[in-house]
Every structure is written in C-alpha cells, then in structure tokens.
PDB file of C-alpha atoms in Angstrom:
ATOM      1  CA  MET O   1      18.545  54.124  -3.052  1.00 48.00           C
ATOM      2  CA  PHE O   2      18.375  54.377   0.872  1.00 52.00           C
ATOM      3  CA  TYR O   3      15.609  50.663   0.231  1.00 59.00           C
ATOM      4  CA  SER O   4      16.480  48.156  -2.858  1.00 68.00           C
ATOM      5  CA  PHE O   5      15.548  49.128  -6.362  1.00 74.00           C
ATOM      6  CA  GLU O   6      13.016  46.690  -6.667  1.00 81.00           C
ATOM      7  CA  LEU O   7      10.808  48.306  -3.802  1.00 83.00           C
ATOM      8  CA  GLU O   8      10.805  51.143  -5.915  1.00 81.00           C
ATOM      9  CA  GLN O   9      10.131  49.235  -8.801  1.00 84.00           C
ATOM     10  CA  PHE O  10       7.183  48.201  -7.330  1.00 89.00           C
ATOM     11  CA  LEU O  11       6.073  50.606  -5.359  1.00 87.00           C
ATOM     12  CA  GLY O  12       6.314  52.735  -9.126  1.00 86.00           C
ATOM     13  CA  ASP O  13       4.607  49.886 -11.096  1.00 88.00           C
ATOM     14  CA  LEU O  14       1.538  50.520  -8.275  1.00 89.00           C
ATOM     15  CA  LEU O  15       1.389  53.718  -9.992  1.00 91.00           C
ATOM     16  CA  PRO O  16      -1.655  54.498 -12.328  1.00 90.00           C
ATOM     17  CA  GLU O  17      -0.188  54.390 -16.344  1.00 91.00           C
ATOM     18  CA  ARG O  18       1.312  58.057 -16.719  1.00 94.00           C
ATOM     19  CA  GLU O  19       1.049  60.178 -18.690  1.00 95.00           C
ATOM     20  CA  PRO O  20       3.598  59.506 -22.185  1.00 96.00           C
ATOM     21  CA  LEU O  21       5.160  62.526 -21.894  1.00 97.00           C
ATOM     22  CA  PHE O  22       5.958  61.794 -18.446  1.00 97.00           C
ATOM     23  CA  LEU O  23       7.365  58.796 -19.756  1.00 96.00           C
ATOM     24  CA  GLU O  24       9.729  59.934 -22.909  1.00 97.00           C
ATOM     25  CA  MET O  25      11.240  62.001 -20.271  1.00 97.00           C
ATOM     26  CA  GLU O  26      12.219  59.618 -17.756  1.00 96.00           C
ATOM     27  CA  GLU O  27      13.764  57.715 -20.927  1.00 96.00           C
ATOM     28  CA  GLN O  28      15.718  60.754 -21.623  1.00 96.00           C
ATOM     29  CA  ALA O  29      16.233  60.837 -18.213  1.00 95.00           C
ATOM     30  CA  LEU O  30      17.563  57.639 -17.670  1.00 93.00           C
ATOM     31  CA  LYS O  31      19.439  57.826 -21.016  1.00 96.00           C
ATOM     32  CA  GLU O  32      21.674  60.838 -20.613  1.00 96.00           C
ATOM     33  CA  THR O  33      21.844  60.209 -17.008  1.00 94.00           C
ATOM     34  CA  ILE O  34      20.198  63.375 -15.808  1.00 95.00           C
ATOM     35  CA  PRO O  35      19.032  62.639 -12.226  1.00 92.00           C
ATOM     36  CA  VAL O  36      15.032  62.926 -11.060  1.00 94.00           C
ATOM     37  CA  VAL O  37      12.646  62.324  -8.922  1.00 95.00           C
ATOM     38  CA  THR O  38      11.361  58.418  -8.643  1.00 93.00           C
ATOM     39  CA  PRO O  39       7.745  57.788 -10.423  1.00 95.00           C
ATOM     40  CA  PRO O  40       6.556  57.309  -6.462  1.00 94.00           C
ATOM     41  CA  VAL O  41       8.172  60.538  -5.346  1.00 95.00           C
ATOM     42  CA  GLY O  42       6.993  62.379  -7.848  1.00 97.00           C
ATOM     43  CA  ASN O  43       3.501  61.145  -7.163  1.00 96.00           C
ATOM     44  CA  PHE O  44       3.738  62.057  -3.808  1.00 97.00           C
ATOM     45  CA  LEU O  45       4.714  65.501  -4.718  1.00 98.00           C
ATOM     46  CA  SER O  46       1.788  65.771  -6.692  1.00 98.00           C
ATOM     47  CA  TRP O  47      -0.209  64.177  -3.587  1.00 97.00           C
ATOM     48  CA  LEU O  48       0.935  67.019  -1.247  1.00 98.00           C
ATOM     49  CA  VAL O  49       0.412  69.675  -3.527  1.00 98.00           C
ATOM     50  CA  LYS O  50      -3.325  68.727  -3.167  1.00 97.00           C
ATOM     51  CA  VAL O  51      -3.544  68.167  -0.228  1.00 97.00           C
ATOM     52  CA  SER O  52      -1.950  71.328   1.370  1.00 97.00           C
ATOM     53  CA  GLY O  53      -3.190  73.496  -1.191  1.00 97.00           C
ATOM     54  CA  ALA O  54      -0.325  74.664  -1.857  1.00 98.00           C
ATOM     55  CA  SER O  55      -0.135  77.856  -4.275  1.00 97.00           C
ATOM     56  CA  ARG O  56       2.911  79.767  -4.457  1.00 98.00           C
ATOM     57  CA  ILE O  57       5.444  77.168  -4.906  1.00 98.00           C
ATOM     58  CA  LEU O  58       9.041  77.712  -5.061  1.00 98.00           C
ATOM     59  CA  GLU O  59      11.647  74.660  -6.839  1.00 98.00           C
ATOM     60  CA  VAL O  60      15.540  74.692  -6.135  1.00 98.00           C
ATOM     61  CA  GLY O  61      16.752  72.342  -8.937  1.00 97.00           C
ATOM     62  CA  THR O  62      15.056  71.928 -12.489  1.00 97.00           C
ATOM     63  CA  ALA O  63      17.088  69.881 -14.475  1.00 96.00           C
ATOM     64  CA  ILE O  64      14.701  68.888 -17.184  1.00 97.00           C
ATOM     65  CA  GLY O  65      11.279  69.374 -15.221  1.00 98.00           C
ATOM     66  CA  TYR O  66      10.130  65.968 -14.364  1.00 98.00           C
ATOM     67  CA  SER O  67       9.491  66.765 -10.909  1.00 98.00           C
ATOM     68  CA  THR O  68       8.487  70.433 -12.380  1.00 98.00           C
ATOM     69  CA  LEU O  69       5.635  68.910 -13.726  1.00 98.00           C
ATOM     70  CA  TRP O  70       4.565  66.428 -11.096  1.00 98.00           C
ATOM     71  CA  LEU O  71       4.309  69.643  -8.972  1.00 98.00           C
ATOM     72  CA  ALA O  72       2.192  71.185 -11.874  1.00 98.00           C
ATOM     73  CA  LYS O  73       0.128  67.909 -11.543  1.00 97.00           C
ATOM     74  CA  GLY O  74      -1.272  69.142  -7.806  1.00 97.00           C
ATOM     75  CA  LEU O  75      -2.500  72.128  -9.093  1.00 97.00           C
ATOM     76  CA  GLU O  76      -4.665  71.045 -12.191  1.00 94.00           C
ATOM     77  CA  ASN O  77      -8.035  72.532 -11.977  1.00 91.00           C
ATOM     78  CA  ARG O  78      -7.284  75.600  -9.403  1.00 94.00           C
ATOM     79  CA  GLU O  79      -5.112  79.133  -9.705  1.00 96.00           C
ATOM     80  CA  GLY O  80      -1.714  78.556  -7.847  1.00 97.00           C
ATOM     81  CA  LYS O  81       1.844  79.474  -9.979  1.00 98.00           C
ATOM     82  CA  ILE O  82       5.330  77.714  -8.986  1.00 98.00           C
ATOM     83  CA  THR O  83       9.019  79.583  -9.907  1.00 98.00           C
ATOM     84  CA  THR O  84      11.203  76.435 -10.716  1.00 98.00           C
ATOM     85  CA  ILE O  85      15.024  78.166 -10.346  1.00 98.00           C
ATOM     86  CA  ASP O  86      18.563  76.413 -12.672  1.00 97.00           C
ATOM     87  CA  MET O  87      21.448  77.065 -13.556  1.00 95.00           C
ATOM     88  CA  ASN O  88      21.907  74.534 -16.040  1.00 96.00           C
ATOM     89  CA  VAL O  89      20.761  77.460 -19.118  1.00 96.00           C
ATOM     90  CA  ASP O  90      20.694  73.768 -21.464  1.00 96.00           C
ATOM     91  CA  ARG O  91      18.081  71.185 -19.488  1.00 96.00           C
ATOM     92  CA  GLY O  92      16.337  75.107 -18.440  1.00 95.00           C
ATOM     93  CA  THR O  93      15.334  75.703 -22.069  1.00 95.00           C
ATOM     94  CA  ARG O  94      14.744  72.202 -23.229  1.00 97.00           C
ATOM     95  CA  ALA O  95      12.482  71.825 -19.751  1.00 98.00           C
ATOM     96  CA  ILE O  96      10.712  75.225 -20.756  1.00 97.00           C
ATOM     97  CA  GLU O  97       9.977  73.077 -23.716  1.00 97.00           C
ATOM     98  CA  TYR O  98       8.543  70.070 -21.520  1.00 98.00           C
ATOM     99  CA  PHE O  99       5.923  72.576 -19.791  1.00 98.00           C
ATOM    100  CA  LYS O 100       4.724  73.814 -23.179  1.00 98.00           C
ATOM    101  CA  ARG O 101       4.390  70.269 -24.573  1.00 97.00           C
ATOM    102  CA  GLY O 102       1.981  69.451 -21.125  1.00 97.00           C
ATOM    103  CA  GLY O 103       0.338  72.740 -21.600  1.00 96.00           C
ATOM    104  CA  VAL O 104       0.967  74.668 -18.473  1.00 97.00           C
ATOM    105  CA  GLU O 105       3.609  77.039 -19.277  1.00 96.00           C
ATOM    106  CA  ASP O 106       1.132  79.231 -18.149  1.00 96.00           C
ATOM    107  CA  LYS O 107       1.890  77.813 -14.101  1.00 97.00           C
ATOM    108  CA  ILE O 108       5.339  78.280 -14.145  1.00 98.00           C
ATOM    109  CA  GLN O 109       7.917  81.213 -14.186  1.00 98.00           C
ATOM    110  CA  VAL O 110      11.331  79.479 -15.027  1.00 98.00           C
ATOM    111  CA  LEU O 111      14.544  81.025 -13.561  1.00 98.00           C
ATOM    112  CA  LEU O 112      18.031  80.506 -15.104  1.00 97.00           C
ATOM    113  CA  GLY O 113      21.261  80.752 -12.310  1.00 97.00           C
ATOM    114  CA  ASP O 114      22.501  80.405  -9.348  1.00 96.00           C
ATOM    115  CA  ALA O 115      19.786  79.539  -6.869  1.00 97.00           C
ATOM    116  CA  ARG O 116      22.080  80.929  -4.006  1.00 96.00           C
ATOM    117  CA  LYS O 117      22.190  84.394  -5.499  1.00 97.00           C
ATOM    118  CA  LEU O 118      18.944  84.026  -6.900  1.00 98.00           C
ATOM    119  CA  LEU O 119      16.988  83.271  -3.284  1.00 98.00           C
ATOM    120  CA  PRO O 120      18.092  86.443  -1.081  1.00 97.00           C
ATOM    121  CA  ASP O 121      16.164  88.343  -3.788  1.00 96.00           C
ATOM    122  CA  PHE O 122      13.273  86.870  -2.782  1.00 97.00           C
ATOM    123  CA  GLN O 123       9.897  87.820  -0.605  1.00 95.00           C
ATOM    124  CA  PRO O 124       9.975  86.380   2.444  1.00 96.00           C
ATOM    125  CA  GLY O 125       6.941  84.173   3.245  1.00 96.00           C
ATOM    126  CA  GLY O 126       6.155  84.273  -0.418  1.00 97.00           C
ATOM    127  CA  PHE O 127       5.900  80.586  -0.722  1.00 98.00           C
ATOM    128  CA  ASP O 128       3.855  77.911   1.494  1.00 97.00           C
ATOM    129  CA  PHE O 129       5.179  74.877  -0.586  1.00 98.00           C
ATOM    130  CA  VAL O 130       9.479  74.313  -1.785  1.00 98.00           C
ATOM    131  CA  PHE O 131      11.153  71.076  -2.733  1.00 98.00           C
ATOM    132  CA  VAL O 132      14.577  71.613  -2.882  1.00 98.00           C
ATOM    133  CA  ASP O 133      16.282  68.598  -5.298  1.00 97.00           C
ATOM    134  CA  ALA O 134      19.814  70.329  -6.056  1.00 95.00           C
ATOM    135  CA  ALA O 135      23.550  69.333  -4.696  1.00 92.00           C
ATOM    136  CA  LYS O 136      23.344  67.577  -1.810  1.00 93.00           C
ATOM    137  CA  GLY O 137      26.472  69.178  -1.146  1.00 92.00           C
ATOM    138  CA  GLU O 138      25.166  72.407  -0.815  1.00 95.00           C
ATOM    139  CA  TYR O 139      21.760  71.796   1.402  1.00 97.00           C
ATOM    140  CA  LEU O 140      22.764  73.651   4.380  1.00 96.00           C
ATOM    141  CA  ASP O 141      23.013  76.358   2.405  1.00 96.00           C
ATOM    142  CA  TYR O 142      19.602  75.973   1.119  1.00 97.00           C
ATOM    143  CA  LEU O 143      17.502  75.768   4.410  1.00 97.00           C
ATOM    144  CA  GLU O 144      19.574  79.468   5.645  1.00 96.00           C
ATOM    145  CA  LEU O 145      18.038  80.624   2.518  1.00 97.00           C
ATOM    146  CA  VAL O 146      15.035  79.255   2.315  1.00 97.00           C
ATOM    147  CA  THR O 147      13.526  78.798   5.882  1.00 97.00           C
ATOM    148  CA  PRO O 148      12.366  83.030   5.544  1.00 97.00           C
ATOM    149  CA  LEU O 149      10.669  82.349   2.476  1.00 98.00           C
ATOM    150  CA  VAL O 150       8.688  79.400   3.488  1.00 98.00           C
ATOM    151  CA  ASP O 151       5.306  81.078   4.869  1.00 97.00           C
ATOM    152  CA  ALA O 152       3.847  79.865   8.182  1.00 96.00           C
ATOM    153  CA  GLY O 153       1.717  77.367   7.963  1.00 96.00           C
ATOM    154  CA  GLY O 154       3.961  76.320   4.614  1.00 98.00           C
ATOM    155  CA  ILE O 155       5.117  72.993   3.350  1.00 98.00           C
ATOM    156  CA  LEU O 156       9.491  72.345   2.997  1.00 98.00           C
ATOM    157  CA  VAL O 157      10.874  69.389   1.234  1.00 98.00           C
ATOM    158  CA  VAL O 158      14.026  68.261   0.164  1.00 98.00           C
ATOM    159  CA  ASP O 159      14.747  65.389  -1.896  1.00 97.00           C
ATOM    160  CA  ASN O 160      17.854  62.897  -1.710  1.00 94.00           C
ATOM    161  CA  VAL O 161      18.414  63.638   2.811  1.00 96.00           C
ATOM    162  CA  LEU O 162      19.371  59.565   3.084  1.00 93.00           C
ATOM    163  CA  PHE O 163      21.890  59.536  -0.206  1.00 92.00           C
ATOM    164  CA  ARG O 164      21.293  55.553  -0.412  1.00 89.00           C
ATOM    165  CA  GLY O 165      21.799  55.635   3.115  1.00 88.00           C
ATOM    166  CA  TRP O 166      24.884  56.365   3.805  1.00 91.00           C
ATOM    167  CA  VAL O 167      24.111  58.907   6.229  1.00 93.00           C
ATOM    168  CA  VAL O 168      23.602  55.858   8.995  1.00 91.00           C
ATOM    169  CA  PRO O 169      25.711  56.223  11.405  1.00 90.00           C
ATOM    170  CA  GLY O 170      28.317  52.946  11.130  1.00 89.00           C
ATOM    171  CA  ALA O 171      27.414  53.031   6.871  1.00 90.00           C
ATOM    172  CA  GLU O 172      30.322  51.495   4.899  1.00 90.00           C
ATOM    173  CA  TYR O 173      31.006  54.096   1.688  1.00 91.00           C
ATOM    174  CA  ALA O 174      33.592  54.901  -0.746  1.00 94.00           C
ATOM    175  CA  PRO O 175      35.696  57.730   1.386  1.00 94.00           C
ATOM    176  CA  LYS O 176      35.056  60.489  -1.605  1.00 94.00           C
ATOM    177  CA  TYR O 177      31.509  60.561  -0.675  1.00 93.00           C
ATOM    178  CA  GLU O 178      32.819  61.436   3.367  1.00 95.00           C
ATOM    179  CA  ARG O 179      32.371  65.222   3.095  1.00 94.00           C
ATOM    180  CA  MET O 180      29.077  64.734   1.419  1.00 94.00           C
ATOM    181  CA  VAL O 181      27.835  62.384   3.923  1.00 94.00           C
ATOM    182  CA  SER O 182      29.128  64.770   6.348  1.00 95.00           C
ATOM    183  CA  HIS O 183      27.383  67.601   4.611  1.00 95.00           C
ATOM    184  CA  LEU O 184      23.834  65.637   4.749  1.00 96.00           C
ATOM    185  CA  ARG O 185      23.943  64.664   8.044  1.00 96.00           C
ATOM    186  CA  GLU O 186      24.682  67.995   9.359  1.00 97.00           C
ATOM    187  CA  PHE O 187      22.260  69.526   7.443  1.00 97.00           C
ATOM    188  CA  LEU O 188      19.308  66.852   8.418  1.00 97.00           C
ATOM    189  CA  SER O 189      20.671  67.709  12.682  1.00 97.00           C
ATOM    190  CA  ARG O 190      20.176  71.060  11.674  1.00 97.00           C
ATOM    191  CA  LEU O 191      16.339  70.954   9.746  1.00 97.00           C
ATOM    192  CA  ASN O 192      15.532  68.470  12.955  1.00 97.00           C
ATOM    193  CA  GLN O 193      16.353  70.394  15.846  1.00 96.00           C
ATOM    194  CA  ASN O 194      14.822  74.186  13.992  1.00 96.00           C
ATOM    195  CA  PRO O 195      12.491  75.669  16.305  1.00 95.00           C
ATOM    196  CA  GLU O 196      10.459  76.784  13.282  1.00 95.00           C
ATOM    197  CA  PHE O 197       9.497  73.233  11.332  1.00 97.00           C
ATOM    198  CA  GLN O 198       8.359  70.369  12.503  1.00 97.00           C
ATOM    199  CA  THR O 199       9.879  67.505  10.123  1.00 98.00           C
ATOM    200  CA  SER O 200       9.751  64.169   9.209  1.00 97.00           C
ATOM    201  CA  VAL O 201      12.173  61.863   7.574  1.00 96.00           C
ATOM    202  CA  LEU O 202      10.291  59.364   4.316  1.00 93.00           C
ATOM    203  CA  PRO O 203      12.632  56.693   2.793  1.00 88.00           C
ATOM    204  CA  LEU O 204      11.596  56.967  -0.211  1.00 89.00           C
ATOM    205  CA  GLY O 205      13.244  57.584  -3.446  1.00 89.00           C
ATOM    206  CA  ASP O 206      15.964  58.865  -2.032  1.00 91.00           C
ATOM    207  CA  GLY O 207      14.564  60.028   1.157  1.00 93.00           C
ATOM    208  CA  LEU O 208      12.413  62.841   1.730  1.00 96.00           C
ATOM    209  CA  ALA O 209      12.304  65.333   4.469  1.00 98.00           C
ATOM    210  CA  ILE O 210       8.857  67.096   5.069  1.00 98.00           C
ATOM    211  CA  SER O 211       8.704  69.831   6.741  1.00 98.00           C
ATOM    212  CA  LEU O 212       6.088  72.368   8.138  1.00 98.00           C
ATOM    213  CA  ARG O 213       6.400  75.489   8.943  1.00 97.00           C
ATOM    214  CA  MET O 214       5.679  76.414  12.512  1.00 92.00           C
ATOM    215  CA  ASP O 215       2.823  78.922  12.781  1.00 83.00           C
ATOM    216  CA  PHE O 216       2.823  80.891  15.640  1.00 72.00           C
ATOM    217  CA  SER O 217       0.951  84.092  15.647  1.00 70.00           C
ATOM    218  CA  ASN O 218      -2.003  82.265  17.123  1.00 62.00           C
TER     219      ASN O 218
END
C-alpha cells in the first residue's frame, strides 16, 4: 500500500463494527489471497454512493463480491441497481451466494465474462457510478471503454492506482513490475488530463482515483 499497513489498519479500526458477513468475506479473502478492497475503501465507496445519490452502478471486477456489498450498502432504503462483471466463474458464483445471504441479490446483476468484450455493448451514459477494480495492466483499456458509459455528472472510481507508491518517479521496485508501473503512470496521466473528467487521487488503500464526469450541456 502507498502508506503503512498500520495506518490502514488504524483507519479500519475506526469504522463501526462490520456485519458478520463482511468479516467472513475479509477472512476468506485473506486466507485465499483474493484481492479485495480494504474496509476503509469499502466504507468510502458506500459513502460516495450515498452522497452522490447514484442508482445506476457498474462494477468492473467482482471477485467474491466484497466491494459489491459495500456499494449495495450505499443503496440501502432506496432504489438502485448494480451491474458487476468478472471473468472468474468460480468467484462470481460465490459472490452470488454472498449477495443472497446479504439479502441484496435483487439489486445486483452479475455478468460472467471478459469485461473488455461486454462493455462495448452497454448503453452510452447508462451509469451514474462506475467502479473499476480489475487487472491493473488493463486500466488503459477500461478507461477507453467506460468513459462513454458514465453519464454527465456521474462518478468514475478506479482502485489500486498508486501501486504501493511505485508510480512515484524515483521509486524502487523489482524490474518485473516495470510494465505495470508504466501502464499505471500513463493511465493516471490520461485520466487527469482528460477534459471530460475532473479527477482527484486519494492515497486510500492502494490509491483511489475519483473522477467527476463533466456536464457540458449547460
């Protein structure tokens, strides 16, 4: 992570006690080394959905559905729909079971397949909140694919954009990560320079990019 594990743990400890289902999923993800967002990031996603009033949500990268459940918490007591995509059938199937146990399966549509092949068929402007947490080496592809899908005034959130701080010039890392670091640097540059978005990057978890889709109709 960009900052210390101890700080992230401290931020997590500040949160109200999480529901048993969240704790179970956290334990399972740790046991199986399944990449999921940290609790502070999950809490922020839920908060962002609430304050933005988003109701048409797209998630790229379901895993076992941990972040999806946080997004669903943001829809508590109001209408809304989450479409989540993952190409791992086993994890996607497990996510569906977690959604049923959480009582939110009616709010979530799970699509199993390669998001890069599915996203071109989606309706432009069809979502007011998009969360991308997938393979970092594909973020440039996802940026091109999801940009048309974010409605004016909508929000795009992308996880893991700081990659342990290695995107900072002068950072030291193993040569095998050079291509990934280069991809993320280019992704951050393109996103921040894109006039269609106003972007802020937060060092929460392993880095979150939060972008507001500009509305030029007025």
